[in-house]
Amino acid sequence: MSEKLKVGVLGATGMVGQRFVTLLENHPWFELVTVAASAHSAGKTYEEAVGDRWKMETPMPEFVKNMVVKDVSDVENVAKDVDFVFSAVNMSKDEIRAIEEEYAKTETPVVSNNSAHRWTPDVPMVIPEINPQHYEVIKDQRKRLGTTRGFIAVKPNCSIQAYTPCLAAWMEFEPREVVVSTYQAISGAGKTFKDWPEMIGNIIPFISGEEEKSEQEPLKVFGHIEDGKIVKLDNGLRITSQCIRVPVLNGHTATVFVNFAKKPTKEQLIEKLVNFSGEPQRLGLPHAPKQFIQYRTEPDRPQVKLDVDYEGGMGITIGRLREDSIFDWKFVGLAHNTLRGAAGGALESAEMLKAIGYITKK
Ligand SMILES: N[C@@H](CC=O)C(=O)O
């Protein structure tokens, strides 16, 4: 492997930013050289800026402690030293849309965890195992932005990761009506039990904007490119959801009911799940799970404590697939929300973008 690509993390002090920092320690292809955050953190060392707000299970990596945090709004100053950036900035949606475009216009690719650009029609929203073909729209986005190298790519919401891969694996059976309830960990809100003690022994039946994302984002992931824009799937697949915050640190669980146009057998469904793999597996990307979806036959799986870290938090665990009295089939899925569902998913996307030539040395 030639020289590593230099990367910056925008919003490096928040929970997703911390996850990026942790995942980038000793990355074989990428070297973290710049951390950027709000003006309040700028000028401090990373260790000082984070203070007692370090939320990862492992200690802060030594290599980042003395890096001086840059002001994320000082776009030219951040962009000059990096080949691309990960974005986990914490601003209003309008501000995020604007600043991510500013970075792209400095010819710096942006791989974003934020939702702000998910519905920009020429911005690919990719789960690399499912729809890497959507990266082709980057050439149209570059025309709009007037760039030759810079672009924005995003990943979809964490809440969809425990069931969208199943629907992808089962597309030939034509899933139609899907009813989902998600049970979402508190790290999805950037919190631990220390800073959200109200969640101990509690359930909150509302997560702002989450149900719309859970219902609509899979349709863009399953969409196609038409005239330089991604058009969402319109084949009769409809998803309805309820999203609930539960007292779990990491791991979003989903209970799912599905009707199909062509009802498959249980054996067919399981066979499709366990054999589902994509370009990340074929290319052997550093953060690609070897087995993307595991199926557990025990009646009490998936369990957060036993399964959330499957394949380093990048795999999905499915269980309890059984016939339903109203729908065709029902099952339970689990995905790690800050790994597969956030920083890990964005990192796998960046690895894919490098492997297929969209992110290169400046
Ligand atoms: N919006 C999500 C983020 C994913 O982890 C949530 O609140 O859980």
Tab-separated table of C-alpha atoms and ligand atoms in Angstrom:
chain	number	residue	atom	x	y	z
A	1	MET	CA	0.000	0.000	0.000
A	2	SER	CA	1.343	3.432	-0.945
A	3	GLU	CA	1.304	6.451	1.393
A	4	LYS	CA	-1.838	6.724	3.547
A	5	LEU	CA	-4.573	9.249	2.718
A	6	LYS	CA	-4.655	12.157	5.166
A	7	VAL	CA	-8.028	12.612	6.823
A	8	GLY	CA	-9.706	15.171	9.068
A	9	VAL	CA	-12.687	14.730	11.360
A	10	LEU	CA	-15.167	17.622	11.513
A	11	GLY	CA	-17.029	17.626	14.803
A	12	ALA	CA	-14.276	15.521	16.345
A	13	THR	CA	-15.164	16.176	19.985
A	14	GLY	CA	-18.756	14.791	19.901
A	15	MET	CA	-19.691	11.159	20.352
A	16	VAL	CA	-19.611	10.188	16.659
A	17	GLY	CA	-16.436	12.252	16.218
A	18	GLN	CA	-14.851	10.317	19.088
A	19	ARG	CA	-15.856	7.071	17.400
A	20	PHE	CA	-14.152	8.230	14.162
A	21	VAL	CA	-11.003	9.103	16.126
A	22	THR	CA	-10.990	5.661	17.771
A	23	LEU	CA	-11.566	3.798	14.493
A	24	LEU	CA	-8.841	5.757	12.706
A	25	GLU	CA	-6.095	4.727	15.137
A	26	ASN	CA	-3.790	2.430	13.120
A	27	HIS	CA	-6.077	2.439	10.070
A	28	PRO	CA	-4.210	0.726	7.220
A	29	TRP	CA	-5.257	3.258	4.518
A	30	PHE	CA	-6.069	6.515	6.359
A	31	GLU	CA	-4.079	8.718	8.728
A	32	LEU	CA	-5.944	11.121	11.016
A	33	VAL	CA	-4.036	14.414	10.774
A	34	THR	CA	-6.654	17.059	11.637
A	35	VAL	CA	-9.388	17.346	14.231
A	36	ALA	CA	-11.842	20.216	13.931
A	37	ALA	CA	-14.699	21.367	16.133
A	38	SER	CA	-16.534	24.524	17.212
A	39	ALA	CA	-14.761	27.835	17.831
A	40	HIS	CA	-15.110	27.085	21.558
A	41	SER	CA	-12.774	24.059	21.227
A	42	ALA	CA	-10.426	25.567	18.627
A	43	GLY	CA	-6.873	26.192	19.805
A	44	LYS	CA	-7.089	23.641	22.624
A	45	THR	CA	-5.453	20.233	22.476
A	46	TYR	CA	-7.917	17.454	21.658
A	47	GLU	CA	-7.549	16.119	25.199
A	48	GLU	CA	-8.361	19.536	26.709
A	49	ALA	CA	-11.243	20.147	24.305
A	50	VAL	CA	-12.914	16.821	25.098
A	51	GLY	CA	-12.198	17.125	28.828
A	52	ASP	CA	-14.344	14.698	30.813
A	53	ARG	CA	-16.692	14.119	27.845
A	54	TRP	CA	-14.770	11.117	26.421
A	55	LYS	CA	-17.531	8.519	25.854
A	56	MET	CA	-15.771	5.568	24.232
A	57	GLU	CA	-15.261	2.218	26.007
A	58	THR	CA	-11.514	2.388	25.253
A	59	PRO	CA	-9.176	5.199	26.409
A	60	MET	CA	-8.510	8.211	24.175
A	61	PRO	CA	-5.755	7.173	21.718
A	62	GLU	CA	-2.365	8.700	22.603
A	63	PHE	CA	-1.670	9.927	19.059
A	64	VAL	CA	-4.611	12.358	19.115
A	65	LYS	CA	-4.285	13.795	22.631
A	66	ASN	CA	-1.932	16.645	21.729
A	67	MET	CA	-3.381	17.490	18.312
A	68	VAL	CA	-4.529	21.105	18.336
A	69	VAL	CA	-8.201	21.384	17.431
A	70	LYS	CA	-8.956	23.628	14.455
A	71	ASP	CA	-12.070	25.762	14.019
A	72	VAL	CA	-14.397	23.798	11.740
A	73	SER	CA	-15.663	27.061	10.197
A	74	ASP	CA	-12.159	27.946	9.025
A	75	VAL	CA	-12.700	25.742	5.998
A	76	GLU	CA	-9.561	26.565	3.955
A	77	ASN	CA	-7.324	26.076	6.990
A	78	VAL	CA	-8.782	22.635	7.741
A	79	ALA	CA	-8.979	21.506	4.124
A	80	LYS	CA	-5.404	22.426	3.169
A	81	ASP	CA	-3.828	19.542	5.072
A	82	VAL	CA	-6.193	16.678	4.261
A	83	ASP	CA	-7.165	14.465	1.337
A	84	PHE	CA	-10.752	14.091	2.616
A	85	VAL	CA	-12.864	14.607	5.747
A	86	PHE	CA	-15.443	12.769	7.803
A	87	SER	CA	-18.238	15.042	8.967
A	88	ALA	CA	-20.023	14.689	12.294
A	89	VAL	CA	-20.560	18.404	12.875
A	90	ASN	CA	-23.238	19.506	15.273
A	91	MET	CA	-25.020	22.520	13.730
A	92	SER	CA	-28.431	23.312	12.242
A	93	LYS	CA	-29.318	21.394	9.067
A	94	ASP	CA	-28.968	24.528	6.919
A	95	GLU	CA	-25.539	25.233	8.382
A	96	ILE	CA	-24.439	21.626	7.838
A	97	ARG	CA	-25.630	21.661	4.214
A	98	ALA	CA	-23.709	24.883	3.622
A	99	ILE	CA	-20.463	23.930	5.373
A	100	GLU	CA	-20.275	20.448	3.815
A	101	GLU	CA	-20.655	22.064	0.371
A	102	GLU	CA	-17.955	24.602	1.264
A	103	TYR	CA	-15.583	21.733	2.073
A	104	ALA	CA	-16.475	19.906	-1.140
A	105	LYS	CA	-15.774	23.118	-3.067
A	106	THR	CA	-12.220	23.188	-1.698
A	107	GLU	CA	-11.865	19.882	-3.623
A	108	THR	CA	-12.072	17.934	-0.374
A	109	PRO	CA	-14.400	14.896	-0.440
A	110	VAL	CA	-16.790	14.826	2.532
A	111	VAL	CA	-18.091	11.519	3.909
A	112	SER	CA	-20.847	12.570	6.248
A	113	ASN	CA	-22.693	10.988	9.111
A	114	ASN	CA	-25.188	13.877	9.138
A	115	SER	CA	-28.723	13.757	7.803
A	116	ALA	CA	-28.634	17.244	6.233
A	117	HIS	CA	-27.755	16.111	2.665
A	118	ARG	CA	-29.540	12.740	2.704
A	119	TRP	CA	-32.309	14.012	0.438
A	120	THR	CA	-30.120	16.123	-1.858
A	121	PRO	CA	-30.896	14.229	-5.092
A	122	ASP	CA	-27.305	14.063	-6.393
A	123	VAL	CA	-25.793	13.066	-3.031
A	124	PRO	CA	-25.371	9.289	-2.729
A	125	MET	CA	-26.701	7.788	0.519
A	126	VAL	CA	-24.990	4.444	0.621
A	127	ILE	CA	-24.776	1.219	2.597
A	128	PRO	CA	-21.773	-0.173	0.713
A	129	GLU	CA	-23.082	-3.764	0.716
A	130	ILE	CA	-26.388	-2.641	-0.838
A	131	ASN	CA	-26.155	0.328	-3.200
A	132	PRO	CA	-22.538	1.275	-4.075
A	133	GLN	CA	-23.746	1.883	-7.659
A	134	HIS	CA	-25.218	5.168	-6.360
A	135	TYR	CA	-21.688	6.596	-6.116
A	136	GLU	CA	-21.964	7.115	-9.887
A	137	VAL	CA	-24.105	10.172	-9.206
A	138	ILE	CA	-20.994	11.909	-7.830
A	139	LYS	CA	-20.026	12.956	-11.342
A	140	ASP	CA	-23.309	14.890	-11.657
A	141	GLN	CA	-22.883	16.379	-8.185
A	142	ARG	CA	-19.398	17.540	-9.127
A	143	LYS	CA	-20.857	19.331	-12.185
A	144	ARG	CA	-23.352	21.137	-9.940
A	145	LEU	CA	-20.681	22.083	-7.392
A	146	GLY	CA	-18.118	22.993	-10.068
A	147	THR	CA	-15.535	20.620	-8.582
A	148	THR	CA	-13.254	18.021	-10.113
A	149	ARG	CA	-12.406	16.168	-6.922
A	150	GLY	CA	-14.674	17.399	-4.112
A	151	PHE	CA	-18.084	15.854	-3.396
A	152	ILE	CA	-20.365	14.842	-0.531
A	153	ALA	CA	-21.412	11.259	0.214
A	154	VAL	CA	-23.617	10.350	3.158
A	155	LYS	CA	-24.716	7.274	5.022
A	156	PRO	CA	-28.308	6.583	6.035
A	157	ASN	CA	-29.728	6.743	9.546
A	158	CYS	CA	-28.689	4.236	12.208
A	159	SER	CA	-32.312	3.161	12.795
A	160	ILE	CA	-32.644	1.484	9.373
A	161	GLN	CA	-29.553	-0.717	9.620
A	162	ALA	CA	-31.183	-3.641	11.457
A	163	TYR	CA	-33.820	-4.311	8.759
A	164	THR	CA	-32.854	-2.637	5.464
A	165	PRO	CA	-30.117	-5.242	4.749
A	166	CYS	CA	-32.778	-7.985	5.148
A	167	LEU	CA	-35.115	-6.280	2.708
A	168	ALA	CA	-32.175	-5.944	0.288
A	169	ALA	CA	-31.390	-9.659	0.637
A	170	TRP	CA	-35.056	-10.496	-0.011
A	171	MET	CA	-35.754	-8.113	-2.943
A	172	GLU	CA	-36.542	-10.935	-5.393
A	173	PHE	CA	-39.507	-11.934	-3.175
A	174	GLU	CA	-40.817	-8.347	-3.516
A	175	PRO	CA	-41.341	-7.070	0.047
A	176	ARG	CA	-44.488	-4.913	0.132
A	177	GLU	CA	-45.865	-3.873	3.530
A	178	VAL	CA	-43.286	-3.555	6.306
A	179	VAL	CA	-44.112	-2.625	9.910
A	180	VAL	CA	-41.104	-1.788	12.085
A	181	SER	CA	-40.648	-0.893	15.743
A	182	THR	CA	-37.161	0.221	16.708
A	183	TYR	CA	-35.729	0.082	20.225
A	184	GLN	CA	-32.910	2.613	20.084
A	185	ALA	CA	-29.874	2.933	22.313
A	186	ILE	CA	-29.065	6.173	24.119
A	187	SER	CA	-25.709	6.544	22.325
A	188	GLY	CA	-27.835	7.327	19.238
A	189	ALA	CA	-28.649	10.595	20.987
A	190	GLY	CA	-24.942	11.122	21.748
A	191	LYS	CA	-25.455	10.205	25.405
A	192	THR	CA	-24.258	7.770	28.048
A	193	PHE	CA	-26.128	6.900	31.255
A	194	LYS	CA	-23.827	9.343	33.073
A	195	ASP	CA	-25.166	12.295	31.116
A	196	TRP	CA	-28.724	10.957	30.707
A	197	PRO	CA	-29.612	9.378	34.085
A	198	GLU	CA	-33.354	9.820	33.330
A	199	MET	CA	-32.971	6.904	30.909
A	200	ILE	CA	-32.066	4.407	33.635
A	201	GLY	CA	-35.105	2.142	33.963
A	202	ASN	CA	-37.035	4.293	31.483
A	203	ILE	CA	-38.463	4.229	27.945
A	204	ILE	CA	-39.220	7.348	25.905
A	205	PRO	CA	-41.644	6.729	23.038
A	206	PHE	CA	-40.456	9.601	20.825
A	207	ILE	CA	-37.294	10.390	18.875
A	208	SER	CA	-37.647	13.542	16.827
A	209	GLY	CA	-37.664	12.919	13.051
A	210	GLU	CA	-36.755	9.244	13.468
A	211	GLU	CA	-39.916	7.626	12.118
A	212	GLU	CA	-39.784	9.602	8.850
A	213	LYS	CA	-36.139	8.551	8.400
A	214	SER	CA	-36.911	4.920	9.207
A	215	GLU	CA	-39.736	4.818	6.652
A	216	GLN	CA	-38.266	6.881	3.807
A	217	GLU	CA	-34.500	6.353	3.793
A	218	PRO	CA	-34.632	2.666	2.741
A	219	LEU	CA	-36.559	3.773	-0.361
A	220	LYS	CA	-33.679	6.055	-1.425
A	221	VAL	CA	-31.145	3.274	-0.693
A	222	PHE	CA	-33.195	0.987	-2.997
A	223	GLY	CA	-33.644	3.735	-5.612
A	224	HIS	CA	-32.083	4.176	-9.056
A	225	ILE	CA	-30.247	6.960	-10.872
A	226	GLU	CA	-32.203	8.949	-13.453
A	227	ASP	CA	-30.883	12.118	-15.134
A	228	GLY	CA	-28.110	12.556	-12.578
A	229	LYS	CA	-30.402	12.201	-9.561
A	230	ILE	CA	-31.302	9.332	-7.267
A	231	VAL	CA	-34.997	8.535	-7.530
A	232	LYS	CA	-36.471	6.560	-4.656
A	233	LEU	CA	-37.971	3.105	-5.139
A	234	ASP	CA	-41.614	3.271	-6.160
A	235	ASN	CA	-42.662	-0.364	-6.586
A	236	GLY	CA	-45.256	-0.655	-3.840
A	237	LEU	CA	-42.841	-1.198	-0.911
A	238	ARG	CA	-44.230	0.774	2.037
A	239	ILE	CA	-42.718	1.022	5.509
A	240	THR	CA	-44.381	2.275	8.671
A	241	SER	CA	-42.529	2.604	11.964
A	242	GLN	CA	-42.493	3.529	15.633
A	243	CYS	CA	-39.154	4.510	17.149
A	244	ILE	CA	-38.618	4.143	20.880
A	245	ARG	CA	-35.662	5.146	23.073
A	246	VAL	CA	-34.706	2.331	25.478
A	247	PRO	CA	-32.208	2.042	28.346
A	248	VAL	CA	-29.413	0.423	26.331
A	249	LEU	CA	-26.010	2.034	25.723
A	250	ASN	CA	-25.204	0.716	22.207
A	251	GLY	CA	-27.322	-1.260	19.764
A	252	HIS	CA	-30.565	-0.526	17.945
A	253	THR	CA	-32.988	-3.472	17.884
A	254	ALA	CA	-35.866	-3.665	15.389
A	255	THR	CA	-38.923	-5.904	15.434
A	256	VAL	CA	-40.269	-6.254	11.912
A	257	PHE	CA	-43.369	-7.662	10.167
A	258	VAL	CA	-43.253	-8.139	6.375
A	259	ASN	CA	-45.657	-9.053	3.576
A	260	PHE	CA	-44.255	-10.162	0.243
A	261	ALA	CA	-45.720	-10.188	-3.268
A	262	LYS	CA	-44.082	-13.631	-3.687
A	263	LYS	CA	-44.167	-15.280	-0.268
A	264	PRO	CA	-40.915	-17.187	0.338
A	265	THR	CA	-40.270	-20.128	2.669
A	266	LYS	CA	-38.325	-19.733	5.909
A	267	GLU	CA	-35.430	-21.706	4.402
A	268	GLN	CA	-35.305	-19.369	1.400
A	269	LEU	CA	-35.296	-16.300	3.641
A	270	ILE	CA	-32.477	-17.569	5.855
A	271	GLU	CA	-30.444	-18.759	2.875
A	272	LYS	CA	-30.660	-15.270	1.319
A	273	LEU	CA	-29.673	-13.573	4.585
A	274	VAL	CA	-26.592	-15.597	5.357
A	275	ASN	CA	-25.330	-15.544	1.778
A	276	PHE	CA	-25.875	-11.820	1.293
A	277	SER	CA	-22.603	-10.049	0.595
A	278	GLY	CA	-21.480	-7.198	-1.584
A	279	GLU	CA	-18.596	-5.208	-2.988
A	280	PRO	CA	-16.999	-4.498	0.439
A	281	GLN	CA	-16.611	-8.258	0.982
A	282	ARG	CA	-15.380	-8.841	-2.591
A	283	LEU	CA	-12.849	-6.017	-2.279
A	284	GLY	CA	-11.814	-7.057	1.253
A	285	LEU	CA	-12.213	-3.538	2.664
A	286	PRO	CA	-10.548	-3.144	6.076
A	287	HIS	CA	-13.847	-2.542	7.930
A	288	ALA	CA	-16.079	-4.835	5.885
A	289	PRO	CA	-17.540	-7.654	7.981
A	290	LYS	CA	-16.621	-11.040	6.516
A	291	GLN	CA	-20.196	-12.207	7.124
A	292	PHE	CA	-22.543	-9.216	6.792
A	293	ILE	CA	-25.682	-10.872	8.264
A	294	GLN	CA	-25.726	-13.702	10.777
A	295	TYR	CA	-28.892	-15.652	11.569
A	296	ARG	CA	-29.231	-16.955	15.160
A	297	THR	CA	-31.558	-19.900	15.674
A	298	GLU	CA	-31.832	-19.603	19.493
A	299	PRO	CA	-35.259	-18.287	20.557
A	300	ASP	CA	-33.738	-15.538	22.732
A	301	ARG	CA	-31.428	-13.933	20.151
A	302	PRO	CA	-30.420	-11.352	19.022
A	303	GLN	CA	-29.532	-9.929	22.412
A	304	VAL	CA	-27.773	-6.595	22.713
A	305	LYS	CA	-25.165	-7.837	25.193
A	306	LEU	CA	-24.325	-10.962	23.185
A	307	ASP	CA	-24.629	-9.762	19.604
A	308	VAL	CA	-24.050	-6.011	19.284
A	309	ASP	CA	-20.313	-6.409	18.639
A	310	TYR	CA	-20.735	-9.135	16.014
A	311	GLU	CA	-18.069	-8.646	13.306
A	312	GLY	CA	-16.576	-5.732	15.234
A	313	GLY	CA	-19.976	-3.999	15.344
A	314	MET	CA	-20.182	-3.979	11.528
A	315	GLY	CA	-22.374	-7.079	11.113
A	316	ILE	CA	-26.132	-7.409	11.554
A	317	THR	CA	-27.754	-10.122	13.685
A	318	ILE	CA	-31.191	-11.502	12.829
A	319	GLY	CA	-33.281	-14.011	14.757
A	320	ARG	CA	-36.808	-15.160	15.613
A	321	LEU	CA	-37.890	-15.439	11.975
A	322	ARG	CA	-41.342	-16.952	12.093
A	323	GLU	CA	-44.703	-16.908	10.345
A	324	ASP	CA	-47.220	-14.342	11.507
A	325	SER	CA	-51.000	-14.546	11.747
A	326	ILE	CA	-51.560	-11.227	9.901
A	327	PHE	CA	-48.319	-10.647	7.942
A	328	ASP	CA	-46.309	-13.257	6.025
A	329	TRP	CA	-43.231	-13.237	8.266
A	330	LYS	CA	-41.820	-11.463	11.336
A	331	PHE	CA	-38.310	-11.253	12.763
A	332	VAL	CA	-35.998	-9.344	15.116
A	333	GLY	CA	-32.847	-7.527	13.970
A	334	LEU	CA	-29.956	-5.816	15.767
A	335	ALA	CA	-27.245	-3.444	14.550
A	336	HIS	CA	-24.588	-1.445	16.399
A	337	ASN	CA	-25.778	2.143	16.024
A	338	THR	CA	-22.481	4.014	16.388
A	339	LEU	CA	-20.400	1.450	14.446
A	340	ARG	CA	-22.434	-0.020	11.545
A	341	GLY	CA	-25.018	2.740	12.013
A	342	ALA	CA	-22.712	5.765	12.198
A	343	ALA	CA	-18.903	6.173	12.172
A	344	GLY	CA	-18.184	2.559	11.139
A	345	GLY	CA	-20.627	2.787	8.228
A	346	ALA	CA	-19.082	6.076	7.089
A	347	LEU	CA	-15.590	4.586	7.405
A	348	GLU	CA	-16.570	1.575	5.290
A	349	SER	CA	-18.020	4.025	2.717
A	350	ALA	CA	-14.742	5.958	2.614
A	351	GLU	CA	-12.815	2.717	2.160
A	352	MET	CA	-15.098	1.816	-0.730
A	353	LEU	CA	-14.736	5.305	-2.262
A	354	LYS	CA	-10.965	4.951	-2.069
A	355	ALA	CA	-11.022	1.421	-3.489
A	356	ILE	CA	-13.061	2.512	-6.525
A	357	GLY	CA	-11.081	5.708	-7.113
A	358	TYR	CA	-13.339	8.550	-5.918
A	359	ILE	CA	-11.067	9.488	-2.990
A	360	THR	CA	-7.414	9.885	-3.947
A	361	LYS	CA	-4.336	11.820	-2.789
A	362	LYS	CA	-4.716	15.554	-3.371
B	1	LIG	N1	-30.980	9.501	15.336
B	1	LIG	C1	-30.484	8.272	15.841
B	1	LIG	C2	-28.995	8.237	15.691
B	1	LIG	C3	-28.459	6.859	15.514
B	1	LIG	O1	-27.711	6.268	16.382
B	1	LIG	C4	-30.884	8.059	17.273
B	1	LIG	O2	-31.360	9.048	17.868
B	1	LIG	O3	-30.775	6.960	17.771
